[in-house]
JSON list of C-alpha atoms and ligand atoms in Angstrom, two decimals:
[
{"chain": "A", "resi": 1320, "resn": "MET", "atom": "CA", "xyz": [-0.03, 0.43, 0.22]},
{"chain": "A", "resi": 1321, "resn": "GLU", "atom": "CA", "xyz": [1.41, 3.78, -0.88]},
{"chain": "A", "resi": 1322, "resn": "LYS", "atom": "CA", "xyz": [2.20, 5.35, 2.27]},
{"chain": "A", "resi": 1323, "resn": "LEU", "atom": "CA", "xyz": [-0.11, 8.24, 2.64]},
{"chain": "A", "resi": 1324, "resn": "ASN", "atom": "CA", "xyz": [0.95, 12.01, 3.32]},
{"chain": "A", "resi": 1325, "resn": "MET", "atom": "CA", "xyz": [0.12, 14.31, 5.72]},
{"chain": "A", "resi": 1326, "resn": "ILE", "atom": "CA", "xyz": [-3.26, 15.95, 4.45]},
{"chain": "A", "resi": 1327, "resn": "GLU", "atom": "CA", "xyz": [-4.11, 12.14, 3.55]},
{"chain": "A", "resi": 1328, "resn": "ARG", "atom": "CA", "xyz": [-3.71, 10.65, 7.00]},
{"chain": "A", "resi": 1329, "resn": "TRP", "atom": "CA", "xyz": [-5.28, 13.98, 8.22]},
{"chain": "A", "resi": 1330, "resn": "HIS", "atom": "CA", "xyz": [-8.60, 13.46, 6.07]},
{"chain": "A", "resi": 1331, "resn": "GLN", "atom": "CA", "xyz": [-8.41, 10.16, 7.13]},
{"chain": "A", "resi": 1332, "resn": "VAL", "atom": "CA", "xyz": [-8.44, 11.02, 11.14]},
{"chain": "A", "resi": 1333, "resn": "ARG", "atom": "CA", "xyz": [-11.23, 13.32, 10.53]},
{"chain": "A", "resi": 1334, "resn": "GLU", "atom": "CA", "xyz": [-13.33, 10.24, 9.03]},
{"chain": "A", "resi": 1335, "resn": "GLN", "atom": "CA", "xyz": [-12.35, 7.99, 11.64]},
{"chain": "A", "resi": 1336, "resn": "ILE", "atom": "CA", "xyz": [-13.42, 11.08, 14.33]},
{"chain": "A", "resi": 1337, "resn": "GLN", "atom": "CA", "xyz": [-17.05, 11.18, 12.06]},
{"chain": "A", "resi": 1338, "resn": "ASN", "atom": "CA", "xyz": [-17.30, 7.43, 11.68]},
{"chain": "A", "resi": 1339, "resn": "ALA", "atom": "CA", "xyz": [-16.74, 7.25, 15.83]},
{"chain": "A", "resi": 1340, "resn": "ALA", "atom": "CA", "xyz": [-19.25, 10.23, 16.44]},
{"chain": "A", "resi": 1341, "resn": "LYS", "atom": "CA", "xyz": [-21.93, 8.26, 14.61]},
{"chain": "A", "resi": 1342, "resn": "ARG", "atom": "CA", "xyz": [-21.30, 4.76, 16.31]},
{"chain": "A", "resi": 1343, "resn": "SER", "atom": "CA", "xyz": [-21.94, 6.44, 20.16]},
{"chain": "A", "resi": 1344, "resn": "ASN", "atom": "CA", "xyz": [-24.61, 8.70, 18.73]},
{"chain": "A", "resi": 1345, "resn": "ARG", "atom": "CA", "xyz": [-22.90, 11.62, 19.19]},
{"chain": "A", "resi": 1346, "resn": "ILE", "atom": "CA", "xyz": [-23.10, 15.12, 17.23]},
{"chain": "A", "resi": 1347, "resn": "VAL", "atom": "CA", "xyz": [-19.96, 15.22, 14.72]},
{"chain": "A", "resi": 1348, "resn": "ASN", "atom": "CA", "xyz": [-19.63, 18.82, 15.04]},
{"chain": "A", "resi": 1349, "resn": "GLU", "atom": "CA", "xyz": [-19.72, 18.96, 18.91]},
{"chain": "A", "resi": 1350, "resn": "ILE", "atom": "CA", "xyz": [-15.81, 16.91, 18.64]},
{"chain": "A", "resi": 1351, "resn": "HIS", "atom": "CA", "xyz": [-12.73, 19.39, 17.79]},
{"chain": "A", "resi": 1352, "resn": "LEU", "atom": "CA", "xyz": [-9.90, 18.01, 16.64]},
{"chain": "A", "resi": 1353, "resn": "VAL", "atom": "CA", "xyz": [-6.97, 19.95, 17.72]},
{"chain": "A", "resi": 1354, "resn": "ALA", "atom": "CA", "xyz": [-3.92, 19.14, 16.02]},
{"chain": "A", "resi": 1355, "resn": "ALA", "atom": "CA", "xyz": [-0.98, 18.86, 18.57]},
{"chain": "A", "resi": 1356, "resn": "SER", "atom": "CA", "xyz": [1.95, 20.34, 16.50]},
{"chain": "A", "resi": 1357, "resn": "LYS", "atom": "CA", "xyz": [4.84, 20.59, 19.24]},
{"chain": "A", "resi": 1358, "resn": "PHE", "atom": "CA", "xyz": [8.57, 20.46, 17.48]},
{"chain": "A", "resi": 1359, "resn": "HIS", "atom": "CA", "xyz": [6.63, 20.24, 14.10]},
{"chain": "A", "resi": 1360, "resn": "THR", "atom": "CA", "xyz": [7.52, 22.67, 11.10]},
{"chain": "A", "resi": 1361, "resn": "ILE", "atom": "CA", "xyz": [5.85, 25.96, 10.68]},
{"chain": "A", "resi": 1362, "resn": "GLU", "atom": "CA", "xyz": [5.62, 24.40, 6.80]},
{"chain": "A", "resi": 1363, "resn": "LYS", "atom": "CA", "xyz": [3.80, 21.35, 7.84]},
{"chain": "A", "resi": 1364, "resn": "ILE", "atom": "CA", "xyz": [1.55, 23.84, 10.22]},
{"chain": "A", "resi": 1365, "resn": "SER", "atom": "CA", "xyz": [1.14, 26.06, 7.44]},
{"chain": "A", "resi": 1366, "resn": "SER", "atom": "CA", "xyz": [-0.18, 23.33, 5.17]},
{"chain": "A", "resi": 1367, "resn": "LEU", "atom": "CA", "xyz": [-2.73, 21.89, 7.21]},
{"chain": "A", "resi": 1368, "resn": "ALA", "atom": "CA", "xyz": [-4.30, 24.89, 8.22]},
{"chain": "A", "resi": 1369, "resn": "GLU", "atom": "CA", "xyz": [-4.16, 25.99, 4.38]},
{"chain": "A", "resi": 1370, "resn": "ALA", "atom": "CA", "xyz": [-6.09, 22.23, 4.00]},
{"chain": "A", "resi": 1371, "resn": "GLY", "atom": "CA", "xyz": [-8.80, 23.54, 6.70]},
{"chain": "A", "resi": 1372, "resn": "GLN", "atom": "CA", "xyz": [-7.57, 22.53, 9.87]},
{"chain": "A", "resi": 1373, "resn": "ILE", "atom": "CA", "xyz": [-8.32, 25.29, 12.58]},
{"chain": "A", "resi": 1374, "resn": "ASP", "atom": "CA", "xyz": [-7.49, 24.03, 16.12]},
{"chain": "A", "resi": 1375, "resn": "PHE", "atom": "CA", "xyz": [-3.79, 23.68, 16.56]},
{"chain": "A", "resi": 1376, "resn": "GLY", "atom": "CA", "xyz": [-2.30, 22.48, 20.12]},
{"chain": "A", "resi": 1377, "resn": "GLU", "atom": "CA", "xyz": [1.31, 23.12, 21.14]},
{"chain": "A", "resi": 1378, "resn": "ASN", "atom": "CA", "xyz": [3.61, 22.70, 24.67]},
{"chain": "A", "resi": 1379, "resn": "TYR", "atom": "CA", "xyz": [5.99, 25.03, 24.76]},
{"chain": "A", "resi": 1380, "resn": "VAL", "atom": "CA", "xyz": [5.19, 28.68, 25.31]},
{"chain": "A", "resi": 1381, "resn": "GLN", "atom": "CA", "xyz": [8.05, 30.64, 23.42]},
{"chain": "A", "resi": 1382, "resn": "GLU", "atom": "CA", "xyz": [7.35, 27.78, 20.53]},
{"chain": "A", "resi": 1383, "resn": "ALA", "atom": "CA", "xyz": [4.06, 28.70, 20.68]},
{"chain": "A", "resi": 1384, "resn": "LEU", "atom": "CA", "xyz": [4.94, 32.54, 20.38]},
{"chain": "A", "resi": 1385, "resn": "ASN", "atom": "CA", "xyz": [6.85, 32.14, 17.37]},
{"chain": "A", "resi": 1386, "resn": "LYS", "atom": "CA", "xyz": [4.69, 29.97, 15.29]},
{"chain": "A", "resi": 1387, "resn": "GLN", "atom": "CA", "xyz": [1.46, 32.44, 16.18]},
{"chain": "A", "resi": 1388, "resn": "SER", "atom": "CA", "xyz": [3.97, 35.39, 14.59]},
{"chain": "A", "resi": 1389, "resn": "GLU", "atom": "CA", "xyz": [4.69, 33.51, 11.85]},
{"chain": "A", "resi": 1390, "resn": "LEU", "atom": "CA", "xyz": [1.80, 31.91, 11.05]},
{"chain": "A", "resi": 1391, "resn": "SER", "atom": "CA", "xyz": [-0.54, 34.78, 11.95]},
{"chain": "A", "resi": 1392, "resn": "HIS", "atom": "CA", "xyz": [-1.96, 35.26, 8.56]},
{"chain": "A", "resi": 1393, "resn": "LEU", "atom": "CA", "xyz": [-4.09, 32.10, 8.81]},
{"chain": "A", "resi": 1394, "resn": "PRO", "atom": "CA", "xyz": [-7.20, 31.56, 11.01]},
{"chain": "A", "resi": 1395, "resn": "ILE", "atom": "CA", "xyz": [-5.55, 29.25, 13.52]},
{"chain": "A", "resi": 1396, "resn": "ARG", "atom": "CA", "xyz": [-7.38, 29.01, 17.18]},
{"chain": "A", "resi": 1397, "resn": "TRP", "atom": "CA", "xyz": [-3.97, 27.99, 18.73]},
{"chain": "A", "resi": 1398, "resn": "HIS", "atom": "CA", "xyz": [-4.49, 25.91, 21.91]},
{"chain": "A", "resi": 1399, "resn": "PHE", "atom": "CA", "xyz": [-2.17, 25.58, 25.23]},
{"chain": "A", "resi": 1400, "resn": "ILE", "atom": "CA", "xyz": [-1.61, 21.68, 26.20]},
{"chain": "A", "resi": 1401, "resn": "GLY", "atom": "CA", "xyz": [1.90, 21.65, 27.39]},
{"chain": "A", "resi": 1402, "resn": "ARG", "atom": "CA", "xyz": [2.63, 22.00, 31.49]},
{"chain": "A", "resi": 1403, "resn": "MET", "atom": "CA", "xyz": [2.32, 25.44, 32.75]},
{"chain": "A", "resi": 1404, "resn": "GLN", "atom": "CA", "xyz": [4.79, 27.60, 34.55]},
{"chain": "A", "resi": 1405, "resn": "THR", "atom": "CA", "xyz": [3.85, 30.87, 37.26]},
{"chain": "A", "resi": 1406, "resn": "ASN", "atom": "CA", "xyz": [6.74, 32.62, 35.28]},
{"chain": "A", "resi": 1407, "resn": "LYS", "atom": "CA", "xyz": [4.79, 32.22, 31.86]},
{"chain": "A", "resi": 1408, "resn": "ALA", "atom": "CA", "xyz": [1.67, 33.72, 32.52]},
{"chain": "A", "resi": 1409, "resn": "LYS", "atom": "CA", "xyz": [2.04, 37.01, 31.05]},
{"chain": "A", "resi": 1410, "resn": "ASN", "atom": "CA", "xyz": [2.45, 34.95, 27.83]},
{"chain": "A", "resi": 1411, "resn": "LEU", "atom": "CA", "xyz": [-0.35, 32.72, 28.39]},
{"chain": "A", "resi": 1412, "resn": "ALA", "atom": "CA", "xyz": [-2.74, 35.06, 29.34]},
{"chain": "A", "resi": 1413, "resn": "GLY", "atom": "CA", "xyz": [-5.04, 36.06, 26.27]},
{"chain": "A", "resi": 1414, "resn": "ASN", "atom": "CA", "xyz": [-2.49, 34.45, 23.68]},
{"chain": "A", "resi": 1415, "resn": "PHE", "atom": "CA", "xyz": [-4.44, 31.07, 23.27]},
{"chain": "A", "resi": 1416, "resn": "TYR", "atom": "CA", "xyz": [-8.13, 30.24, 22.74]},
{"chain": "A", "resi": 1417, "resn": "LEU", "atom": "CA", "xyz": [-8.21, 27.53, 25.34]},
{"chain": "A", "resi": 1418, "resn": "LEU", "atom": "CA", "xyz": [-5.71, 26.67, 27.98]},
{"chain": "A", "resi": 1419, "resn": "HIS", "atom": "CA", "xyz": [-6.10, 22.61, 28.85]},
{"chain": "A", "resi": 1420, "resn": "SER", "atom": "CA", "xyz": [-3.61, 22.01, 31.40]},
{"chain": "A", "resi": 1421, "resn": "LEU", "atom": "CA", "xyz": [-4.19, 24.24, 33.95]},
{"chain": "A", "resi": 1422, "resn": "ASP", "atom": "CA", "xyz": [-3.47, 22.49, 37.23]},
{"chain": "A", "resi": 1423, "resn": "SER", "atom": "CA", "xyz": [-3.04, 24.66, 40.79]},
{"chain": "A", "resi": 1424, "resn": "LEU", "atom": "CA", "xyz": [-4.44, 27.21, 42.00]},
{"chain": "A", "resi": 1425, "resn": "LYS", "atom": "CA", "xyz": [-0.80, 29.27, 42.27]},
{"chain": "A", "resi": 1426, "resn": "MET", "atom": "CA", "xyz": [-1.19, 29.28, 38.39]},
{"chain": "A", "resi": 1427, "resn": "ALA", "atom": "CA", "xyz": [-4.89, 30.19, 37.97]},
{"chain": "A", "resi": 1428, "resn": "GLN", "atom": "CA", "xyz": [-4.13, 33.25, 40.33]},
{"chain": "A", "resi": 1429, "resn": "ALA", "atom": "CA", "xyz": [-1.11, 34.53, 38.15]},
{"chain": "A", "resi": 1430, "resn": "LEU", "atom": "CA", "xyz": [-3.32, 34.00, 35.33]},
{"chain": "A", "resi": 1431, "resn": "HIS", "atom": "CA", "xyz": [-6.31, 36.01, 36.65]},
{"chain": "A", "resi": 1432, "resn": "LYS", "atom": "CA", "xyz": [-3.94, 38.74, 37.61]},
{"chain": "A", "resi": 1433, "resn": "LYS", "atom": "CA", "xyz": [-2.86, 39.18, 33.77]},
{"chain": "A", "resi": 1434, "resn": "CYS", "atom": "CA", "xyz": [-6.25, 38.97, 32.66]},
{"chain": "A", "resi": 1435, "resn": "ILE", "atom": "CA", "xyz": [-7.85, 41.40, 34.67]},
{"chain": "A", "resi": 1436, "resn": "GLU", "atom": "CA", "xyz": [-5.02, 43.86, 34.05]},
{"chain": "A", "resi": 1437, "resn": "ARG", "atom": "CA", "xyz": [-5.64, 43.38, 30.26]},
{"chain": "A", "resi": 1438, "resn": "ASN", "atom": "CA", "xyz": [-9.72, 43.23, 30.39]},
{"chain": "A", "resi": 1439, "resn": "ILE", "atom": "CA", "xyz": [-10.07, 39.73, 29.08]},
{"chain": "A", "resi": 1440, "resn": "ILE", "atom": "CA", "xyz": [-11.34, 36.30, 30.20]},
{"chain": "A", "resi": 1441, "resn": "GLN", "atom": "CA", "xyz": [-9.33, 33.41, 29.33]},
{"chain": "A", "resi": 1442, "resn": "PRO", "atom": "CA", "xyz": [-11.23, 29.93, 28.71]},
{"chain": "A", "resi": 1443, "resn": "VAL", "atom": "CA", "xyz": [-9.58, 27.33, 30.69]},
{"chain": "A", "resi": 1444, "resn": "LEU", "atom": "CA", "xyz": [-9.50, 23.44, 31.45]},
{"chain": "A", "resi": 1445, "resn": "LEU", "atom": "CA", "xyz": [-8.35, 21.93, 34.78]},
{"chain": "A", "resi": 1446, "resn": "GLN", "atom": "CA", "xyz": [-5.84, 18.79, 33.98]},
{"chain": "A", "resi": 1447, "resn": "ILE", "atom": "CA", "xyz": [-6.66, 15.96, 36.41]},
{"chain": "A", "resi": 1448, "resn": "ASN", "atom": "CA", "xyz": [-4.13, 13.19, 37.01]},
{"chain": "A", "resi": 1449, "resn": "ILE", "atom": "CA", "xyz": [-6.58, 10.29, 36.65]},
{"chain": "A", "resi": 1450, "resn": "SER", "atom": "CA", "xyz": [-4.03, 7.86, 36.72]},
{"chain": "A", "resi": 1451, "resn": "GLN", "atom": "CA", "xyz": [-2.57, 9.39, 40.18]},
{"chain": "A", "resi": 1452, "resn": "GLU", "atom": "CA", "xyz": [0.95, 9.04, 38.11]},
{"chain": "A", "resi": 1453, "resn": "GLU", "atom": "CA", "xyz": [3.57, 10.40, 40.75]},
{"chain": "A", "resi": 1454, "resn": "GLN", "atom": "CA", "xyz": [5.53, 12.27, 38.00]},
{"chain": "A", "resi": 1455, "resn": "LYS", "atom": "CA", "xyz": [2.36, 13.52, 35.61]},
{"chain": "A", "resi": 1456, "resn": "GLY", "atom": "CA", "xyz": [0.80, 16.85, 35.63]},
{"chain": "A", "resi": 1457, "resn": "GLY", "atom": "CA", "xyz": [-2.41, 17.61, 36.86]},
{"chain": "A", "resi": 1458, "resn": "ILE", "atom": "CA", "xyz": [-4.46, 17.75, 40.11]},
{"chain": "A", "resi": 1459, "resn": "LEU", "atom": "CA", "xyz": [-5.85, 14.85, 41.67]},
{"chain": "A", "resi": 1460, "resn": "PRO", "atom": "CA", "xyz": [-9.46, 13.87, 41.34]},
{"chain": "A", "resi": 1461, "resn": "LYS", "atom": "CA", "xyz": [-9.87, 14.81, 45.37]},
{"chain": "A", "resi": 1462, "resn": "GLN", "atom": "CA", "xyz": [-8.65, 18.08, 44.68]},
{"chain": "A", "resi": 1463, "resn": "LEU", "atom": "CA", "xyz": [-10.93, 19.04, 41.77]},
{"chain": "A", "resi": 1464, "resn": "THR", "atom": "CA", "xyz": [-14.07, 20.62, 43.94]},
{"chain": "A", "resi": 1465, "resn": "GLN", "atom": "CA", "xyz": [-12.06, 22.64, 46.29]},
{"chain": "A", "resi": 1466, "resn": "LEU", "atom": "CA", "xyz": [-9.88, 24.13, 43.19]},
{"chain": "A", "resi": 1467, "resn": "ALA", "atom": "CA", "xyz": [-12.82, 24.55, 41.05]},
{"chain": "A", "resi": 1468, "resn": "HIS", "atom": "CA", "xyz": [-15.01, 26.20, 43.27]},
{"chain": "A", "resi": 1469, "resn": "ASP", "atom": "CA", "xyz": [-11.83, 28.64, 43.54]},
{"chain": "A", "resi": 1470, "resn": "ILE", "atom": "CA", "xyz": [-11.44, 29.28, 40.30]},
{"chain": "A", "resi": 1471, "resn": "PHE", "atom": "CA", "xyz": [-15.03, 30.29, 40.12]},
{"chain": "A", "resi": 1472, "resn": "GLN", "atom": "CA", "xyz": [-14.05, 33.09, 42.16]},
{"chain": "A", "resi": 1473, "resn": "LEU", "atom": "CA", "xyz": [-11.54, 34.36, 39.64]},
{"chain": "A", "resi": 1474, "resn": "ASN", "atom": "CA", "xyz": [-13.35, 36.23, 37.11]},
{"chain": "A", "resi": 1475, "resn": "GLY", "atom": "CA", "xyz": [-10.33, 36.88, 34.85]},
{"chain": "A", "resi": 1476, "resn": "LEU", "atom": "CA", "xyz": [-10.91, 32.95, 33.65]},
{"chain": "A", "resi": 1477, "resn": "GLU", "atom": "CA", "xyz": [-13.60, 30.92, 32.40]},
{"chain": "A", "resi": 1478, "resn": "LEU", "atom": "CA", "xyz": [-13.73, 27.43, 33.55]},
{"chain": "A", "resi": 1479, "resn": "GLN", "atom": "CA", "xyz": [-15.02, 25.50, 30.85]},
{"chain": "A", "resi": 1480, "resn": "GLY", "atom": "CA", "xyz": [-14.09, 21.57, 31.29]},
{"chain": "A", "resi": 1481, "resn": "LEU", "atom": "CA", "xyz": [-11.42, 19.18, 32.65]},
{"chain": "A", "resi": 1482, "resn": "MET", "atom": "CA", "xyz": [-8.54, 17.54, 30.37]},
{"chain": "A", "resi": 1483, "resn": "CYS", "atom": "CA", "xyz": [-6.73, 14.19, 31.04]},
{"chain": "A", "resi": 1484, "resn": "MET", "atom": "CA", "xyz": [-3.71, 12.43, 29.70]},
{"chain": "A", "resi": 1485, "resn": "PRO", "atom": "CA", "xyz": [-3.87, 8.57, 30.85]},
{"chain": "A", "resi": 1486, "resn": "PRO", "atom": "CA", "xyz": [-0.85, 6.15, 30.82]},
{"chain": "A", "resi": 1487, "resn": "TYR", "atom": "CA", "xyz": [0.26, 4.84, 27.56]},
{"chain": "A", "resi": 1488, "resn": "PHE", "atom": "CA", "xyz": [-0.91, 1.99, 26.42]},
{"chain": "A", "resi": 1489, "resn": "ASP", "atom": "CA", "xyz": [-0.40, -0.12, 23.01]},
{"chain": "A", "resi": 1490, "resn": "ASP", "atom": "CA", "xyz": [-3.86, -0.73, 23.18]},
{"chain": "A", "resi": 1491, "resn": "GLY", "atom": "CA", "xyz": [-6.03, 2.41, 23.36]},
{"chain": "A", "resi": 1492, "resn": "GLU", "atom": "CA", "xyz": [-9.30, 0.45, 25.08]},
{"chain": "A", "resi": 1493, "resn": "GLU", "atom": "CA", "xyz": [-6.97, 0.46, 28.12]},
{"chain": "A", "resi": 1494, "resn": "SER", "atom": "CA", "xyz": [-7.48, 4.40, 28.39]},
{"chain": "A", "resi": 1495, "resn": "ARG", "atom": "CA", "xyz": [-11.12, 3.81, 28.00]},
{"chain": "A", "resi": 1496, "resn": "PRO", "atom": "CA", "xyz": [-11.86, 3.38, 31.63]},
{"chain": "A", "resi": 1497, "resn": "TYR", "atom": "CA", "xyz": [-9.31, 6.89, 32.33]},
{"chain": "A", "resi": 1498, "resn": "PHE", "atom": "CA", "xyz": [-11.69, 8.60, 29.92]},
{"chain": "A", "resi": 1499, "resn": "ALA", "atom": "CA", "xyz": [-15.15, 6.78, 31.57]},
{"chain": "A", "resi": 1500, "resn": "GLU", "atom": "CA", "xyz": [-13.87, 7.98, 35.29]},
{"chain": "A", "resi": 1501, "resn": "LEU", "atom": "CA", "xyz": [-12.94, 12.16, 33.75]},
{"chain": "A", "resi": 1502, "resn": "ARG", "atom": "CA", "xyz": [-16.22, 11.89, 32.14]},
{"chain": "A", "resi": 1503, "resn": "LYS", "atom": "CA", "xyz": [-17.64, 11.02, 35.62]},
{"chain": "A", "resi": 1504, "resn": "LEU", "atom": "CA", "xyz": [-15.81, 13.88, 36.98]},
{"chain": "A", "resi": 1505, "resn": "LYS", "atom": "CA", "xyz": [-17.04, 16.18, 35.12]},
{"chain": "A", "resi": 1506, "resn": "GLN", "atom": "CA", "xyz": [-20.82, 15.43, 35.65]},
{"chain": "A", "resi": 1507, "resn": "GLU", "atom": "CA", "xyz": [-20.11, 15.39, 39.29]},
{"chain": "A", "resi": 1508, "resn": "LEU", "atom": "CA", "xyz": [-19.11, 19.00, 39.04]},
{"chain": "A", "resi": 1509, "resn": "GLU", "atom": "CA", "xyz": [-21.39, 19.97, 36.89]},
{"chain": "A", "resi": 1510, "resn": "ALA", "atom": "CA", "xyz": [-23.93, 19.02, 39.57]},
{"chain": "A", "resi": 1511, "resn": "GLU", "atom": "CA", "xyz": [-21.67, 20.59, 42.48]},
{"chain": "A", "resi": 1512, "resn": "LEU", "atom": "CA", "xyz": [-21.43, 23.92, 41.08]},
{"chain": "A", "resi": 1513, "resn": "GLY", "atom": "CA", "xyz": [-24.94, 24.08, 38.91]},
{"chain": "A", "resi": 1514, "resn": "LYS", "atom": "CA", "xyz": [-23.32, 24.72, 35.80]},
{"chain": "A", "resi": 1515, "resn": "THR", "atom": "CA", "xyz": [-22.83, 23.04, 32.71]},
{"chain": "A", "resi": 1516, "resn": "LEU", "atom": "CA", "xyz": [-18.96, 22.75, 31.14]},
{"chain": "A", "resi": 1517, "resn": "GLU", "atom": "CA", "xyz": [-18.31, 22.19, 27.52]},
{"chain": "A", "resi": 1518, "resn": "HIS", "atom": "CA", "xyz": [-15.35, 20.39, 27.44]},
{"chain": "A", "resi": 1519, "resn": "LEU", "atom": "CA", "xyz": [-13.65, 17.15, 27.94]},
{"chain": "A", "resi": 1520, "resn": "SER", "atom": "CA", "xyz": [-10.35, 16.92, 26.49]},
{"chain": "A", "resi": 1521, "resn": "MET", "atom": "CA", "xyz": [-8.97, 13.81, 26.30]},
{"chain": "A", "resi": 1522, "resn": "GLY", "atom": "CA", "xyz": [-7.91, 11.20, 23.78]},
{"chain": "A", "resi": 1523, "resn": "MET", "atom": "CA", "xyz": [-4.28, 11.35, 21.36]},
{"chain": "A", "resi": 1524, "resn": "SER", "atom": "CA", "xyz": [-3.06, 9.26, 18.63]},
{"chain": "A", "resi": 1525, "resn": "GLY", "atom": "CA", "xyz": [-3.50, 5.66, 20.02]},
{"chain": "A", "resi": 1526, "resn": "ASP", "atom": "CA", "xyz": [-6.78, 6.22, 22.01]},
{"chain": "A", "resi": 1527, "resn": "PHE", "atom": "CA", "xyz": [-8.98, 9.04, 20.45]},
{"chain": "A", "resi": 1528, "resn": "ILE", "atom": "CA", "xyz": [-11.41, 6.62, 19.07]},
{"chain": "A", "resi": 1529, "resn": "GLN", "atom": "CA", "xyz": [-12.19, 5.41, 22.95]},
{"chain": "A", "resi": 1530, "resn": "ALA", "atom": "CA", "xyz": [-12.30, 9.14, 23.90]},
{"chain": "A", "resi": 1531, "resn": "ILE", "atom": "CA", "xyz": [-14.64, 9.93, 21.47]},
{"chain": "A", "resi": 1532, "resn": "GLU", "atom": "CA", "xyz": [-17.16, 7.10, 22.30]},
{"chain": "A", "resi": 1533, "resn": "GLU", "atom": "CA", "xyz": [-16.76, 8.19, 26.36]},
{"chain": "A", "resi": 1534, "resn": "GLY", "atom": "CA", "xyz": [-17.89, 11.85, 25.44]},
{"chain": "A", "resi": 1535, "resn": "ALA", "atom": "CA", "xyz": [-14.16, 14.00, 24.36]},
{"chain": "A", "resi": 1536, "resn": "THR", "atom": "CA", "xyz": [-15.32, 17.06, 22.66]},
{"chain": "A", "resi": 1537, "resn": "LEU", "atom": "CA", "xyz": [-11.28, 18.00, 22.28]},
{"chain": "A", "resi": 1538, "resn": "VAL", "atom": "CA", "xyz": [-9.26, 15.11, 20.90]},
{"chain": "A", "resi": 1539, "resn": "ARG", "atom": "CA", "xyz": [-5.60, 16.12, 20.89]},
{"chain": "A", "resi": 1540, "resn": "ILE", "atom": "CA", "xyz": [-3.45, 14.08, 17.97]},
{"chain": "A", "resi": 1541, "resn": "GLY", "atom": "CA", "xyz": [0.12, 14.40, 16.74]},
{"chain": "A", "resi": 1542, "resn": "THR", "atom": "CA", "xyz": [2.02, 11.31, 15.43]},
{"chain": "A", "resi": 1543, "resn": "THR", "atom": "CA", "xyz": [-1.07, 10.23, 13.50]},
{"chain": "A", "resi": 1544, "resn": "ILE", "atom": "CA", "xyz": [-1.35, 13.27, 11.41]},
{"chain": "A", "resi": 1545, "resn": "PHE", "atom": "CA", "xyz": [1.87, 14.58, 11.49]},
{"chain": "A", "resi": 1546, "resn": "GLY", "atom": "CA", "xyz": [4.50, 11.91, 11.62]},
{"chain": "A", "resi": 1547, "resn": "SER", "atom": "CA", "xyz": [6.62, 11.26, 14.48]},
{"chain": "A", "resi": 1548, "resn": "ARG", "atom": "CA", "xyz": [8.10, 14.10, 15.92]},
{"chain": "A", "resi": 1549, "resn": "PRO", "atom": "CA", "xyz": [11.34, 15.29, 15.65]},
{"chain": "A", "resi": 1550, "resn": "ALA", "atom": "CA", "xyz": [13.81, 15.85, 18.51]},
{"chain": "A", "resi": 1551, "resn": "LYS", "atom": "CA", "xyz": [13.50, 18.99, 20.39]},
{"chain": "A", "resi": 1552, "resn": "GLN", "atom": "CA", "xyz": [15.28, 21.98, 18.99]},
{"chain": "A", "resi": 1553, "resn": "SER", "atom": "CA", "xyz": [17.10, 23.81, 22.03]},
{"chain": "B", "resi": 7, "resn": "PLP", "atom": "C1", "xyz": [2.14, 15.45, 22.07]},
{"chain": "B", "resi": 7, "resn": "PLP", "atom": "C2", "xyz": [0.88, 15.47, 22.97]},
{"chain": "B", "resi": 7, "resn": "PLP", "atom": "C3", "xyz": [-0.46, 14.75, 21.81]},
{"chain": "B", "resi": 7, "resn": "PLP", "atom": "C4", "xyz": [-0.32, 14.15, 20.99]},
{"chain": "B", "resi": 7, "resn": "PLP", "atom": "O1", "xyz": [0.15, 13.23, 21.01]},
{"chain": "B", "resi": 7, "resn": "PLP", "atom": "P1", "xyz": [0.22, 11.78, 20.04]},
{"chain": "B", "resi": 7, "resn": "PLP", "atom": "O2", "xyz": [0.60, 10.76, 20.36]},
{"chain": "B", "resi": 7, "resn": "PLP", "atom": "O3", "xyz": [1.29, 12.43, 19.05]},
{"chain": "B", "resi": 7, "resn": "PLP", "atom": "O4", "xyz": [-0.79, 11.91, 19.17]},
{"chain": "B", "resi": 7, "resn": "PLP", "atom": "C5", "xyz": [-1.69, 15.01, 23.27]},
{"chain": "B", "resi": 7, "resn": "PLP", "atom": "N1", "xyz": [-1.74, 15.55, 24.39]},
{"chain": "B", "resi": 7, "resn": "PLP", "atom": "C6", "xyz": [-0.53, 16.39, 24.75]},
{"chain": "B", "resi": 7, "resn": "PLP", "atom": "C7", "xyz": [-0.38, 16.97, 26.09]},
{"chain": "B", "resi": 7, "resn": "PLP", "atom": "C8", "xyz": [0.45, 15.97, 24.31]},
{"chain": "B", "resi": 7, "resn": "PLP", "atom": "O5", "xyz": [1.61, 16.61, 24.95]}
]
C-alpha cells in the first residue's frame, strides 16, 4: 500500500472521528480535532491550516508564540496543552483560544491577575491526573471540587471543562476506563457547581476513538497526522 501523505492522514483521522461520533450517537460538530503540533515545522502547520485545519495545540510557550507570529495570516485557533509555569502567565494569558492544562491555584491566580490587567477573560480547562501517577501533571481527583470553586471566584478565568492524559498503552481500549472516569468527574462537578461545562479534552493518536465514545469534545492528535516528532530543538 502506498504511504499516505500528511493531508491524506489528516482526512483519514477526520473520517475516523466522524465514524466514532456516529457510532456513539454523538453530534460530529461538538468534537474538535486539535492538531498537536509541538516540534513540527511552520511549513507542516501551514499546509494543514491551508487544507482547513483550525485548531492547533502547542506545549512550549516560546515555540507557540514564534509559530503564532509566523502564521498570523492564517485563521488558526491556538491551544496550550503543555506544562504551565507561573513565570509564563504573562505569555499565556490572552494568547491562546483555550488553556487545557491548568493544574494549580497558584497558576490560576497568576493568570487571573494578567487577565484583569488586560481586561480579558481566558477560557481554561483543569487537567486531572486521572491515573494518579507521581510524575504526571494535573491535580488529583479529590482536589477538583475545591480548586473549581476557587477558580470560580477568579473572574478573569472561565472554567470550561476538564482534560486528562492516561498512561501510555499499546491498546487504546486500556485508556477507556480513565476517559469514563473523567466524564464522571465532569458530571459530578457540573452538579456541584450548578453549571454545565462544555469540554472534555481527552484522546491522543492511540486512543482517540475510545475517547470520543466516552464523550471527548476535544481530541489532541499529533503523531497520526504529522508523523513522528523530531527531537526538540534547543
Ligand atoms: C504531544 C501531545 C499530544 C499528542 O500526542 P500523539 O500521541 O502524538 O498524538 C496530546 N496531548 C498532549 C498533552 C501532548 O503533549
